[in-house]
Short mmCIF file of C-alpha atoms in Angstrom, two decimals:
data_model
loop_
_atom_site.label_atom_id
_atom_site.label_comp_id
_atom_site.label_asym_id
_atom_site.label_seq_id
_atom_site.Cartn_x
_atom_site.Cartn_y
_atom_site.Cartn_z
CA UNK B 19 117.01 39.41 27.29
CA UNK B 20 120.19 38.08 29.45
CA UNK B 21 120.18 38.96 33.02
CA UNK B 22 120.90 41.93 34.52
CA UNK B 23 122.82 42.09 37.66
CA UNK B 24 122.26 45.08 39.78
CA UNK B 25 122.91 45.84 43.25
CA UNK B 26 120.42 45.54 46.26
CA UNK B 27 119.57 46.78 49.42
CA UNK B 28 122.14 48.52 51.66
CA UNK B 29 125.68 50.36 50.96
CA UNK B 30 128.00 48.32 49.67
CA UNK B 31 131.41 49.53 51.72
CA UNK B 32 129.52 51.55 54.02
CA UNK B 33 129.08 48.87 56.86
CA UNK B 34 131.78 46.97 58.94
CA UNK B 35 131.78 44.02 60.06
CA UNK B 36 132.10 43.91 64.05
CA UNK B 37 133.31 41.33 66.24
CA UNK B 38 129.42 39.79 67.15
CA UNK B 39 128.63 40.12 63.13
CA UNK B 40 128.55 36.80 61.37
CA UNK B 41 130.74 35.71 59.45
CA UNK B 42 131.36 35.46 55.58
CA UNK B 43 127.96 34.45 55.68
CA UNK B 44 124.36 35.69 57.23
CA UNK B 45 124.58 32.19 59.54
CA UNK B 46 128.54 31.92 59.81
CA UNK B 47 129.42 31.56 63.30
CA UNK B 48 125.58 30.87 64.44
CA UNK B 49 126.15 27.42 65.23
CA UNK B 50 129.53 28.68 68.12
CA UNK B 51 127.30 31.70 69.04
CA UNK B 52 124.60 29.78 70.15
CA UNK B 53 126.48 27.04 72.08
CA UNK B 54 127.53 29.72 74.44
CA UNK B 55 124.33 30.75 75.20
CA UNK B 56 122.89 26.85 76.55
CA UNK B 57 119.33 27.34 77.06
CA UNK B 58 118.73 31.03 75.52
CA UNK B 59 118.96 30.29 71.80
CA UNK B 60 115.26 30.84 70.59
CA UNK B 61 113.58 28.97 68.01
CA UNK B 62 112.64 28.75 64.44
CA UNK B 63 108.37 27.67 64.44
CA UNK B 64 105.83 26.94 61.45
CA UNK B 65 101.88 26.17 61.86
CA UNK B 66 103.29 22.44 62.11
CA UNK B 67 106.43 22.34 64.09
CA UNK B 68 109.60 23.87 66.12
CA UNK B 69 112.68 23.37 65.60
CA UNK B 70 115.71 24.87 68.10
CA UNK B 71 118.02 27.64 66.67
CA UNK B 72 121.42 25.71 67.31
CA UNK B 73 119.67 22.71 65.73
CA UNK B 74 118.60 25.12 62.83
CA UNK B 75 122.09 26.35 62.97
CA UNK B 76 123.91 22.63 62.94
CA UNK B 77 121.76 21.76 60.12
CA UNK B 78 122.92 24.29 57.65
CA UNK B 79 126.29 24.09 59.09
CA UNK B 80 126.03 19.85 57.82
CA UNK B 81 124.14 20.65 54.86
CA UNK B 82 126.50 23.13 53.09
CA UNK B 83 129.15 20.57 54.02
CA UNK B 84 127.06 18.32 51.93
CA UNK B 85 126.48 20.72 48.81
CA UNK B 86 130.35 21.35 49.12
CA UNK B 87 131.15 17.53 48.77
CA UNK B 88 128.77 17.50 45.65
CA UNK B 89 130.61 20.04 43.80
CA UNK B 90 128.66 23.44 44.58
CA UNK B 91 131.35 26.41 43.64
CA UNK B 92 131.76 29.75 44.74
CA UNK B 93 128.82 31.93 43.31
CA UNK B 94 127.06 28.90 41.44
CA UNK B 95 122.61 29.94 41.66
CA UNK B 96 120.78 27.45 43.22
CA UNK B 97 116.74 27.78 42.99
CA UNK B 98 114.91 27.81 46.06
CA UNK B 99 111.00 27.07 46.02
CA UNK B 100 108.80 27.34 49.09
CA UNK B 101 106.30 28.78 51.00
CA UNK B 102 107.85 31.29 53.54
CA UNK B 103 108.77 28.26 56.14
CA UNK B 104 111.65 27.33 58.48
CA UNK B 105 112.54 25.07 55.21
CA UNK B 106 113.12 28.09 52.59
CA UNK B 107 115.39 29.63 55.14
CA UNK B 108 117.40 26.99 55.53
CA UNK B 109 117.79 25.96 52.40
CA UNK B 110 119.05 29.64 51.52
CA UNK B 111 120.91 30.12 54.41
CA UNK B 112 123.02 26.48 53.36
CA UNK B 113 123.51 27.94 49.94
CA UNK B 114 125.26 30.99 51.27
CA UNK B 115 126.76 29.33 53.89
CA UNK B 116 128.27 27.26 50.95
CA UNK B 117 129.55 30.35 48.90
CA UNK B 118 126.34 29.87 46.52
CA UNK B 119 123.70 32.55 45.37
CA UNK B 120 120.14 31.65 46.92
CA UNK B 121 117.33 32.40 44.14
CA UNK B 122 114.19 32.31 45.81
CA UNK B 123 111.50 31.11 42.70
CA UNK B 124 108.41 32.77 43.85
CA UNK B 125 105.55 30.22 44.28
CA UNK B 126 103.14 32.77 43.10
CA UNK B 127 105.58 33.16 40.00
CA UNK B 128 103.19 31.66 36.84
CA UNK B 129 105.62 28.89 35.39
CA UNK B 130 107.15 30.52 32.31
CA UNK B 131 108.77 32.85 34.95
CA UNK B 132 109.64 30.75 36.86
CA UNK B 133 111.62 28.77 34.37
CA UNK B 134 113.03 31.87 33.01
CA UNK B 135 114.60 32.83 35.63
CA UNK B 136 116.48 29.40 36.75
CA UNK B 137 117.15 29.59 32.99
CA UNK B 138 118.63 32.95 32.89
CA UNK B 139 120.68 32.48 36.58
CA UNK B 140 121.66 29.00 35.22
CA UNK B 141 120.76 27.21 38.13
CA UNK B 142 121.29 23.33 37.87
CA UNK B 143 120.50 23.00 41.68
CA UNK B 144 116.61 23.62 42.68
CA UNK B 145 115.30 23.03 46.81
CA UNK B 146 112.10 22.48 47.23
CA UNK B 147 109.49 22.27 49.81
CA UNK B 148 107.86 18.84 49.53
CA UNK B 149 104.55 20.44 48.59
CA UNK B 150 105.58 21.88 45.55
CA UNK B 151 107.68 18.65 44.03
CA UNK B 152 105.16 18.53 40.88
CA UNK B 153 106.10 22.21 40.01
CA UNK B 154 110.14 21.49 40.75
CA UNK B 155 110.17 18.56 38.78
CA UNK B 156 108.28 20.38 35.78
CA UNK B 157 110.46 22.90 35.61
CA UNK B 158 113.30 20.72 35.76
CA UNK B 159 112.22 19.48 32.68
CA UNK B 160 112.65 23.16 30.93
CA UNK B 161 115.21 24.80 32.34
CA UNK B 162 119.06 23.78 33.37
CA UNK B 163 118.30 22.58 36.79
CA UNK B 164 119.76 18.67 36.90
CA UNK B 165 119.29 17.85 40.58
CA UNK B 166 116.25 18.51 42.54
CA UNK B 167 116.46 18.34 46.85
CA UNK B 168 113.42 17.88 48.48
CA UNK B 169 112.17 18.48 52.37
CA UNK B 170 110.23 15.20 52.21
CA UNK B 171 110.67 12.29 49.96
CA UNK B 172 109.67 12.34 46.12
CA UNK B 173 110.53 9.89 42.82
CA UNK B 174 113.17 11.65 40.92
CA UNK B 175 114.31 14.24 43.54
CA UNK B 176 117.50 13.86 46.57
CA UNK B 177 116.14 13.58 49.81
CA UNK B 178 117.63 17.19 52.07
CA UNK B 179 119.18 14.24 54.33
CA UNK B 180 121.44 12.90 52.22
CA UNK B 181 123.48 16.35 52.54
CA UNK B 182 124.33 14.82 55.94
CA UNK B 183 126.39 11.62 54.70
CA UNK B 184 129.92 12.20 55.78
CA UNK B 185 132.27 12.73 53.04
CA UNK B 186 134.23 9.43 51.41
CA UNK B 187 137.31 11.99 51.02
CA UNK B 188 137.29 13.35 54.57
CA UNK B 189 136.72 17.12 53.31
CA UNK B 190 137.00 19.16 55.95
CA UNK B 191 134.97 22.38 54.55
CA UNK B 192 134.11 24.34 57.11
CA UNK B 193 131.27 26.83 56.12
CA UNK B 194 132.61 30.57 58.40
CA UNK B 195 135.87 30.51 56.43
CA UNK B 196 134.85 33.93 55.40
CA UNK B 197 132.88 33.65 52.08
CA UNK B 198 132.12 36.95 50.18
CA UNK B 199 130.87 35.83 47.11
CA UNK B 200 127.20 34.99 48.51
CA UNK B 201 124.65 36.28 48.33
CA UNK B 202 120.34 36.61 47.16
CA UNK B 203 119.40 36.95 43.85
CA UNK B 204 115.95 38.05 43.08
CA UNK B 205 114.14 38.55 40.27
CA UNK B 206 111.04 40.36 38.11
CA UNK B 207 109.47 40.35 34.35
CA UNK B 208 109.44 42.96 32.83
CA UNK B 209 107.73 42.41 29.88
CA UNK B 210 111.21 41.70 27.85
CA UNK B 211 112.86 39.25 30.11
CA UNK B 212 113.83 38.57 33.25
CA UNK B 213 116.38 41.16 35.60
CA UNK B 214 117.64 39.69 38.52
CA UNK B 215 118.91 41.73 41.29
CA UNK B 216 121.90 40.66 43.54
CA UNK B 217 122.33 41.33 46.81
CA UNK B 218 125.36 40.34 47.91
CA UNK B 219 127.02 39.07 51.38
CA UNK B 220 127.44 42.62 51.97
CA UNK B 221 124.67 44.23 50.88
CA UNK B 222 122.71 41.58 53.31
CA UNK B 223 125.19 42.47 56.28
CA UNK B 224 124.26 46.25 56.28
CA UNK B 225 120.61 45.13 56.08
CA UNK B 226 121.57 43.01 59.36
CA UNK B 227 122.89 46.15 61.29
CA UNK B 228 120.44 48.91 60.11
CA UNK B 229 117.63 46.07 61.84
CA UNK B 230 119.50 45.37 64.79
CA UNK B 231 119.98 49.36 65.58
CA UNK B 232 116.37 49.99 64.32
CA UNK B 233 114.46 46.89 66.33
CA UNK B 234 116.57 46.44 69.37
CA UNK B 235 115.56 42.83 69.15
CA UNK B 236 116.34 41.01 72.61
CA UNK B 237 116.03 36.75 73.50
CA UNK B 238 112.20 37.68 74.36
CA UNK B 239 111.06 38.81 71.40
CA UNK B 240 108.66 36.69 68.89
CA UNK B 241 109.60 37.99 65.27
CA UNK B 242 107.04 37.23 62.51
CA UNK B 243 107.50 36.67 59.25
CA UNK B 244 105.51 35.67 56.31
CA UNK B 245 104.79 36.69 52.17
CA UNK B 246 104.93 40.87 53.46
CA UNK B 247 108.05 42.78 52.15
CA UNK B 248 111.06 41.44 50.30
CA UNK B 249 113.35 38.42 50.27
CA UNK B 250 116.19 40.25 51.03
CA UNK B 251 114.80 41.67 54.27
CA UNK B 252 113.51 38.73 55.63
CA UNK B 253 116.80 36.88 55.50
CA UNK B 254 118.28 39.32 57.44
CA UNK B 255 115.75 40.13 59.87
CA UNK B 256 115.54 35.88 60.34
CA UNK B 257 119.03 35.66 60.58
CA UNK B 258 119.26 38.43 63.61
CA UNK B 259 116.52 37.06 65.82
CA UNK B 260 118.50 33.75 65.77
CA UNK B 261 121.47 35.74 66.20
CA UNK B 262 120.05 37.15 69.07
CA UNK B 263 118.02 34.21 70.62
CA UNK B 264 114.56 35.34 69.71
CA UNK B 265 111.87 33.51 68.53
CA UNK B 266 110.79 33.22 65.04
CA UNK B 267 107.22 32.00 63.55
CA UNK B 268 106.82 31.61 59.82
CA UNK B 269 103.77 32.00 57.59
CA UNK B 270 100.54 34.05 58.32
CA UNK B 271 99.13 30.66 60.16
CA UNK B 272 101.79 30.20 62.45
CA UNK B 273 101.36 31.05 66.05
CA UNK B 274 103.14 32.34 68.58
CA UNK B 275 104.31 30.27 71.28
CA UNK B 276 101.92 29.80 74.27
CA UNK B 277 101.42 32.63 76.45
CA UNK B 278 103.82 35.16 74.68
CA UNK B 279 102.81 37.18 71.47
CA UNK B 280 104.19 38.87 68.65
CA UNK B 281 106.80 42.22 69.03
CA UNK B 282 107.78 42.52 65.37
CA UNK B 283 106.01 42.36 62.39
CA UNK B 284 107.34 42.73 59.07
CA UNK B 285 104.23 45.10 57.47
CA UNK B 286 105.99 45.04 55.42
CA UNK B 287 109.00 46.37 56.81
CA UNK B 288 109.35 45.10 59.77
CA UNK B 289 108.47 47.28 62.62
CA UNK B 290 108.34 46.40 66.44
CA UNK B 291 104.40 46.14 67.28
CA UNK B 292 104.78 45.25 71.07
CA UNK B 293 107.57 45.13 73.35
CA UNK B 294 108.12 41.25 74.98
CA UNK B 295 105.89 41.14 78.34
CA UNK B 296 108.12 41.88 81.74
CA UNK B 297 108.58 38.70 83.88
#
């Protein structure tokens, strides 16, 4: 059975963009955003690390400069496998920023799923978390997916740090030129073949607002986010507490920075569980 696009989350039409909204993409403008704000721009955390949100937004501002150079068009899938982790949002969040479709291949996915759906999206792209390199390059070998880009360093697979090598044709892509064609695509079996859902640029955007009026997230809030609730959801809700300045901590094993603790829970949608300590 071919894939079946249908639409996601949100109303289509229903929300418009304002002035603070991103744009064209969930991160576009991120990177300016937070430069204003010097010393209030919250953070991104796993069990392992922390990395800064303008750093965070920098990278995927460089890396979707990279995927542009190598030839990624407007609305092209690209395959992203990993644990919920500062590394499967950026990788998605470069994809979009690019003009691409994100397809987040579920990890608990068995492999002929998997491989169906890169198949049936026709991804030829495929990021993966370092951990799961075995799997990518397996499925690599039966499905459409020609290029594999790894957090980490693996035989066979493109480094995520070569996206940063300047251009030998002096592009000058920039990736908040206002790119509509983005989007998630997600996917289930069921039973006779895979059907994907899209949620597009828009369709992400609404999800964006209806959190922000819902969660009245502010800079001292610690958002967390891990396998509860639905790709879709988690993008957005990521992409807003960076927006905002908040701090975000990944994966049920990830704690929250030292003497704070977690407001907002996703549970699975996400719902505000404290309110950020006075002082």
């Amino acid at each position: 059975m071919g894939a079946g696009l249908t639409s996601g989350i949100g109303r289509p039409g229903r929300h418009l963009p304002r002035r603070e909204d991103p744009i064209g993409s969930l991160t576009g403008g991120l990177c300016g955003r937070l430069r204003l704000r010097a010393g209030r721009g919250g953070s991104i955390r796993s069990r392992t690390g922390r990395t800064d949100a303008l750093d965070f937004a920098a990278t995927i501002e460089r890396a979707a400069t990279g995927l542009s150079h190598r030839g990624l068009c407007l609305g092209d899938v690209v395959g992203v496998l990993a644990p919920v982790h500062p590394d499967r949002f950026l990788a998605s969040y470069t994809v979009m920023a690019v003009g691409g479709r994100a397809l987040t291949v579920l990890s608990e996915s068995d492999f002929h799923t998997q491989c169906a759906a890169l198949t049936e999206t026709d991804a030829r792209l495929l990021f993966v978390s370092e951990d799961l390199v075995e799997r990518a390059l397996e499925l690599a070998e039966h499905s459409r997916v020609r290029q594999i880009i790894t957090f980490g360093s693996a035989l066979g697979t493109t480094p995520f740090s070569e996206l940063f090598l300047p251009s030998p044709d002096g592009n000058g892509y920039s990736p908040t030129r206002g790119l509509f064609d983005n989007g998630l695509l997600d996917y289930e079996d069921t039973g006779d073949g895979i059907l994907t859902t899209l949620h597009t640029h828009h369709d992400l955007l609404a999800r964006f607002a209806e959190l922000r009026q819902n969660l009245n997230l502010r800079p001292d809030d610690v958002v967390a986010v891990d396998d509860r609730g639905d790709e879709a959801t988690r993008l957005a809700l990521v992409a807003l507490a960076l927006w905002i300045g908040a701090c975000v901590v990944t994966g049920r094993d990830c704690p929250p920075p030292e003497g704070r603790e977690v407001t907002v829970e996703c549970l699975p949608e996400p719902t505000r569980v404290a309110h950020p300590r006075a002082g």
